[in-house]
Amino acid sequence: MNVQVKSFPGTRPLGAPVGLSDPLKAVEAITLLRGAQAYDFQTGTDFDDLADMRMKLRKTQISPMFDTAVNRSLADRAFWVSAVSPEGNTVAMQAFRLDDADPNLAEWALGWMMGQYAKRQELVIPGAPHVPDHSATMLISGPIAYHGELWIDNQHKGIFENFTRTGMLLAMLKWQPEALWCLGSKAMATRGHFVRSGYVHIERSFLRWNWEPSGAEQVEWIGIAERRHLEFMISEMTSKESRHQLSSLR
């Protein structure tokens, strides 16, 4: 008996080859984001440069996840993005790194993060041995991209959405991971910053600390953008209505 599986426009049947459904639209979406503002977005893989940039602009040390002292292969598995204003000043930065969540993001994340801080001899103490039950992160495994080091100068907050989305789509094009994920504060989660970036799934208490990492809160929220979420964002951004809205930001 022959069984035919029907598919619908914009969907991918189970078992289909890995890849973007429409790479050209992904490139178009990034072009639209870059063209909708006067800032120059730059990328790099030298994380000593990013560490120097952070120290100069924020007066703080780069996080262990992007520290070359504890991660020797960062140039092969990570990249950073900065935004330079028309006056020539660096006013924003963010970074992405590719990892493998095994057996899933929920089981892997805490041990991975504690290991990163331990390599730099920084003490962090979890407040719970695992994430809350029924977390969506239990369903995510394989190649995932961590989004960190996000900072935007207070005088240039208007580029937030374009800047973060540009980085996320670049990570999608570069690695085509199963998902992107980030950690943030209650304020970021509840004031819409995650959603504006493209993280459509948000959970409270993903990580809980008795002794939290520097710059983190005791209760950390997670933002998740699965591959399908990013493909939807690309499709929505490249519609006629969205192109008009982006062009109006010039």
Short mmCIF file of C-alpha atoms in Angstrom, two decimals:
data_model
loop_
_atom_site.label_atom_id
_atom_site.label_comp_id
_atom_site.label_asym_id
_atom_site.label_seq_id
_atom_site.Cartn_x
_atom_site.Cartn_y
_atom_site.Cartn_z
CA MET A 1 0.00 0.00 0.00
CA ASN A 2 1.39 3.40 -0.98
CA VAL A 3 0.85 6.17 1.53
CA GLN A 4 1.15 9.75 0.39
CA VAL A 5 1.96 12.44 2.94
CA LYS A 6 0.41 15.78 2.14
CA SER A 7 2.26 18.96 2.97
CA PHE A 8 1.17 22.56 3.04
CA PRO A 9 2.98 25.69 1.86
CA GLY A 10 5.63 26.77 4.34
CA THR A 11 5.71 23.45 6.22
CA ARG A 12 8.31 20.68 6.27
CA PRO A 13 7.22 17.02 6.62
CA LEU A 14 8.88 14.86 9.24
CA GLY A 15 12.11 13.37 8.03
CA ALA A 16 12.71 16.13 5.47
CA PRO A 17 16.31 17.21 4.82
CA VAL A 18 17.70 19.74 7.28
CA GLY A 19 17.88 23.26 5.93
CA LEU A 20 16.06 26.55 5.65
CA SER A 21 12.80 26.37 3.73
CA ASP A 22 13.59 29.66 1.97
CA PRO A 23 17.21 30.88 2.35
CA LEU A 24 16.62 33.82 0.03
CA LYS A 25 13.91 35.20 2.31
CA ALA A 26 16.27 34.84 5.27
CA VAL A 27 18.87 36.94 3.47
CA GLU A 28 16.17 39.44 2.52
CA ALA A 29 15.04 39.71 6.15
CA ILE A 30 18.58 40.53 7.33
CA THR A 31 18.97 43.06 4.51
CA LEU A 32 15.72 44.74 5.57
CA LEU A 33 16.84 44.91 9.20
CA ARG A 34 20.20 46.44 8.29
CA GLY A 35 18.65 48.90 5.86
CA ALA A 36 16.05 50.13 8.34
CA GLN A 37 18.56 52.09 10.43
CA ALA A 38 21.73 54.16 10.03
CA TYR A 39 23.96 52.00 12.21
CA ASP A 40 26.71 49.73 10.90
CA PHE A 41 26.42 46.16 12.17
CA GLN A 42 29.80 44.41 12.35
CA THR A 43 30.65 40.77 13.10
CA GLY A 44 33.76 39.00 14.36
CA THR A 45 35.14 35.80 15.84
CA ASP A 46 38.04 37.22 17.86
CA PHE A 47 36.65 37.12 21.38
CA ASP A 48 39.66 38.85 22.88
CA ASP A 49 38.44 41.85 20.89
CA LEU A 50 34.94 41.43 22.36
CA ALA A 51 36.38 41.13 25.87
CA ASP A 52 38.33 44.37 25.35
CA MET A 53 35.20 46.02 23.95
CA ARG A 54 33.14 45.00 26.98
CA MET A 55 35.77 46.18 29.44
CA LYS A 56 36.01 49.55 27.68
CA LEU A 57 32.26 50.11 27.38
CA ARG A 58 30.86 48.32 30.43
CA LYS A 59 33.87 48.14 32.77
CA THR A 60 33.17 44.47 33.45
CA GLN A 61 34.72 41.12 32.52
CA ILE A 62 33.29 39.07 29.67
CA SER A 63 31.14 36.09 30.72
CA PRO A 64 32.84 32.66 30.90
CA MET A 65 30.76 31.39 27.96
CA PHE A 66 32.68 33.75 25.67
CA ASP A 67 36.00 33.90 27.49
CA THR A 68 38.93 32.57 25.44
CA ALA A 69 40.77 31.68 28.66
CA VAL A 70 38.30 28.82 29.27
CA ASN A 71 37.07 28.16 25.72
CA ARG A 72 39.90 27.57 23.27
CA SER A 73 37.70 26.86 20.23
CA LEU A 74 35.43 29.89 20.36
CA ALA A 75 36.50 31.15 16.94
CA ASP A 76 35.24 27.89 15.43
CA ARG A 77 31.90 27.77 17.23
CA ALA A 78 30.92 31.34 18.05
CA PHE A 79 30.67 34.88 16.69
CA TRP A 80 29.80 38.34 17.96
CA VAL A 81 27.93 41.29 16.51
CA SER A 82 28.41 44.97 17.32
CA ALA A 83 26.59 48.11 16.26
CA VAL A 84 28.49 51.28 15.38
CA SER A 85 26.67 54.60 15.37
CA PRO A 86 26.94 57.17 12.54
CA GLU A 87 29.41 59.01 14.80
CA GLY A 88 31.69 55.97 14.84
CA ASN A 89 30.98 54.80 18.39
CA THR A 90 30.27 51.19 19.35
CA VAL A 91 26.84 51.33 21.00
CA ALA A 92 25.74 47.67 21.14
CA MET A 93 27.12 44.14 21.32
CA GLN A 94 25.89 40.56 21.47
CA ALA A 95 27.36 37.09 20.92
CA PHE A 96 26.26 33.60 19.91
CA ARG A 97 27.82 30.17 20.39
CA LEU A 98 26.87 26.72 19.11
CA ASP A 99 26.67 23.75 21.49
CA ASP A 100 25.08 20.30 21.60
CA ALA A 101 22.33 19.76 24.16
CA ASP A 102 22.51 16.13 25.26
CA PRO A 103 20.18 14.53 26.18
CA ASN A 104 18.13 17.74 26.07
CA LEU A 105 18.40 21.42 26.95
CA ALA A 106 16.72 20.94 30.34
CA GLU A 107 19.19 18.25 31.50
CA TRP A 108 22.26 19.82 29.93
CA ALA A 109 22.09 23.56 30.65
CA LEU A 110 22.77 23.75 34.39
CA GLY A 111 25.82 21.49 34.32
CA TRP A 112 27.19 23.26 31.27
CA MET A 113 26.85 26.70 32.84
CA MET A 114 28.30 25.66 36.19
CA GLY A 115 31.23 24.12 34.33
CA GLN A 116 31.91 27.36 32.50
CA TYR A 117 32.13 29.31 35.77
CA ALA A 118 34.14 26.57 37.47
CA LYS A 119 36.79 26.77 34.74
CA ARG A 120 37.29 30.39 35.73
CA GLN A 121 37.25 29.48 39.44
CA GLU A 122 34.08 31.46 40.09
CA LEU A 123 31.65 30.05 42.62
CA VAL A 124 28.01 29.57 41.64
CA ILE A 125 25.55 27.47 43.66
CA PRO A 126 22.29 26.26 42.13
CA GLY A 127 19.09 26.54 44.14
CA ALA A 128 17.52 23.53 42.42
CA PRO A 129 19.07 20.43 40.81
CA HIS A 130 16.94 20.62 37.68
CA VAL A 131 14.54 22.87 35.81
CA PRO A 132 10.82 22.77 36.70
CA ASP A 133 8.84 19.81 35.40
CA HIS A 134 7.07 20.13 32.04
CA SER A 135 9.53 22.71 30.72
CA ALA A 136 9.58 22.99 26.93
CA THR A 137 13.37 22.66 27.16
CA MET A 138 12.89 18.93 27.76
CA LEU A 139 11.80 18.66 24.12
CA ILE A 140 14.86 20.46 22.67
CA SER A 141 18.03 18.53 21.93
CA GLY A 142 20.92 18.54 19.50
CA PRO A 143 22.61 21.66 18.10
CA ILE A 144 21.48 24.81 19.89
CA ALA A 145 22.79 28.39 19.86
CA TYR A 146 23.23 30.38 23.07
CA HIS A 147 22.62 34.14 22.81
CA GLY A 148 24.52 36.21 25.36
CA GLU A 149 26.61 39.34 26.00
CA LEU A 150 23.67 41.52 24.93
CA TRP A 151 24.22 45.19 25.73
CA ILE A 152 22.87 48.37 24.12
CA ASP A 153 23.80 51.88 25.17
CA ASN A 154 20.90 53.70 26.84
CA GLN A 155 21.02 56.47 24.25
CA HIS A 156 20.54 54.01 21.39
CA LYS A 157 17.75 51.70 22.64
CA GLY A 158 15.83 52.31 19.42
CA ILE A 159 17.95 49.74 17.59
CA PHE A 160 17.12 46.94 20.05
CA GLU A 161 14.75 44.92 17.87
CA ASN A 162 16.69 45.30 14.62
CA PHE A 163 20.01 44.55 16.31
CA THR A 164 18.94 41.44 18.23
CA ARG A 165 17.00 39.99 15.31
CA THR A 166 19.91 40.51 12.94
CA GLY A 167 22.17 38.49 15.20
CA MET A 168 19.59 35.74 15.67
CA LEU A 169 19.01 35.38 11.94
CA LEU A 170 22.76 35.32 11.28
CA ALA A 171 23.06 32.45 13.78
CA MET A 172 20.18 30.70 12.02
CA LEU A 173 21.86 31.04 8.63
CA LYS A 174 25.30 30.06 9.94
CA TRP A 175 24.37 26.94 11.93
CA GLN A 176 20.69 26.12 11.38
CA PRO A 177 20.37 24.95 15.00
CA GLU A 178 17.30 23.32 16.48
CA ALA A 179 16.78 26.40 18.63
CA LEU A 180 18.27 29.61 19.95
CA TRP A 181 18.07 30.29 23.68
CA CYS A 182 18.93 33.09 26.06
CA LEU A 183 18.71 33.88 29.76
CA GLY A 184 17.43 37.11 31.20
CA SER A 185 15.95 38.98 34.11
CA LYS A 186 12.33 39.32 35.16
CA ALA A 187 12.30 42.84 33.75
CA MET A 188 13.45 41.70 30.31
CA ALA A 189 10.91 38.88 30.25
CA THR A 190 7.91 40.85 31.48
CA ARG A 191 8.54 44.09 29.59
CA GLY A 192 8.54 42.46 26.18
CA HIS A 193 12.23 42.41 25.32
CA PHE A 194 12.33 38.66 24.69
CA VAL A 195 9.29 38.75 22.40
CA ARG A 196 10.51 41.80 20.51
CA SER A 197 13.72 39.94 19.75
CA GLY A 198 11.93 36.84 18.49
CA TYR A 199 11.88 34.57 21.55
CA VAL A 200 8.24 33.55 21.43
CA HIS A 201 8.44 30.98 24.25
CA ILE A 202 9.40 32.27 27.71
CA GLU A 203 9.65 30.40 31.00
CA ARG A 204 10.26 31.61 34.54
CA SER A 205 12.62 29.77 36.92
CA PHE A 206 14.59 27.94 34.26
CA LEU A 207 17.67 28.37 36.43
CA ARG A 208 17.49 29.13 40.15
CA TRP A 209 20.52 30.06 42.23
CA ASN A 210 21.47 30.24 45.88
CA TRP A 211 24.65 31.99 44.74
CA GLU A 212 24.04 33.42 41.31
CA PRO A 213 26.59 34.26 38.60
CA SER A 214 27.79 37.85 38.41
CA GLY A 215 25.16 40.00 36.70
CA ALA A 216 22.41 37.38 36.95
CA GLU A 217 19.34 37.22 39.18
CA GLN A 218 18.55 34.37 41.58
CA VAL A 219 15.63 33.37 39.37
CA GLU A 220 16.51 33.39 35.69
CA TRP A 221 14.05 33.38 32.81
CA ILE A 222 14.72 31.58 29.54
CA GLY A 223 13.71 32.66 26.07
CA ILE A 224 13.44 30.02 23.35
CA ALA A 225 13.21 30.46 19.58
CA GLU A 226 12.90 27.14 17.81
CA ARG A 227 13.80 26.77 14.14
CA ARG A 228 10.12 27.02 13.14
CA HIS A 229 9.72 30.22 15.16
CA LEU A 230 12.63 31.82 13.29
CA GLU A 231 11.31 30.63 9.93
CA PHE A 232 7.95 32.21 10.80
CA MET A 233 9.68 35.45 11.78
CA ILE A 234 11.48 35.49 8.43
CA SER A 235 8.22 34.92 6.55
CA GLU A 236 6.40 37.59 8.54
CA MET A 237 9.18 40.16 8.20
CA THR A 238 9.39 39.79 4.42
CA SER A 239 5.67 40.32 3.86
CA LYS A 240 4.69 43.55 2.12
CA GLU A 241 3.24 45.07 5.29
CA SER A 242 6.35 44.39 7.37
CA ARG A 243 8.70 45.68 4.67
CA HIS A 244 6.80 48.97 4.71
CA GLN A 245 7.01 49.20 8.49
CA LEU A 246 10.75 48.55 8.49
CA SER A 247 11.41 51.12 5.77
CA SER A 248 9.56 53.72 7.83
CA LEU A 249 12.20 53.42 10.58
CA ARG A 250 14.88 55.08 8.50
#
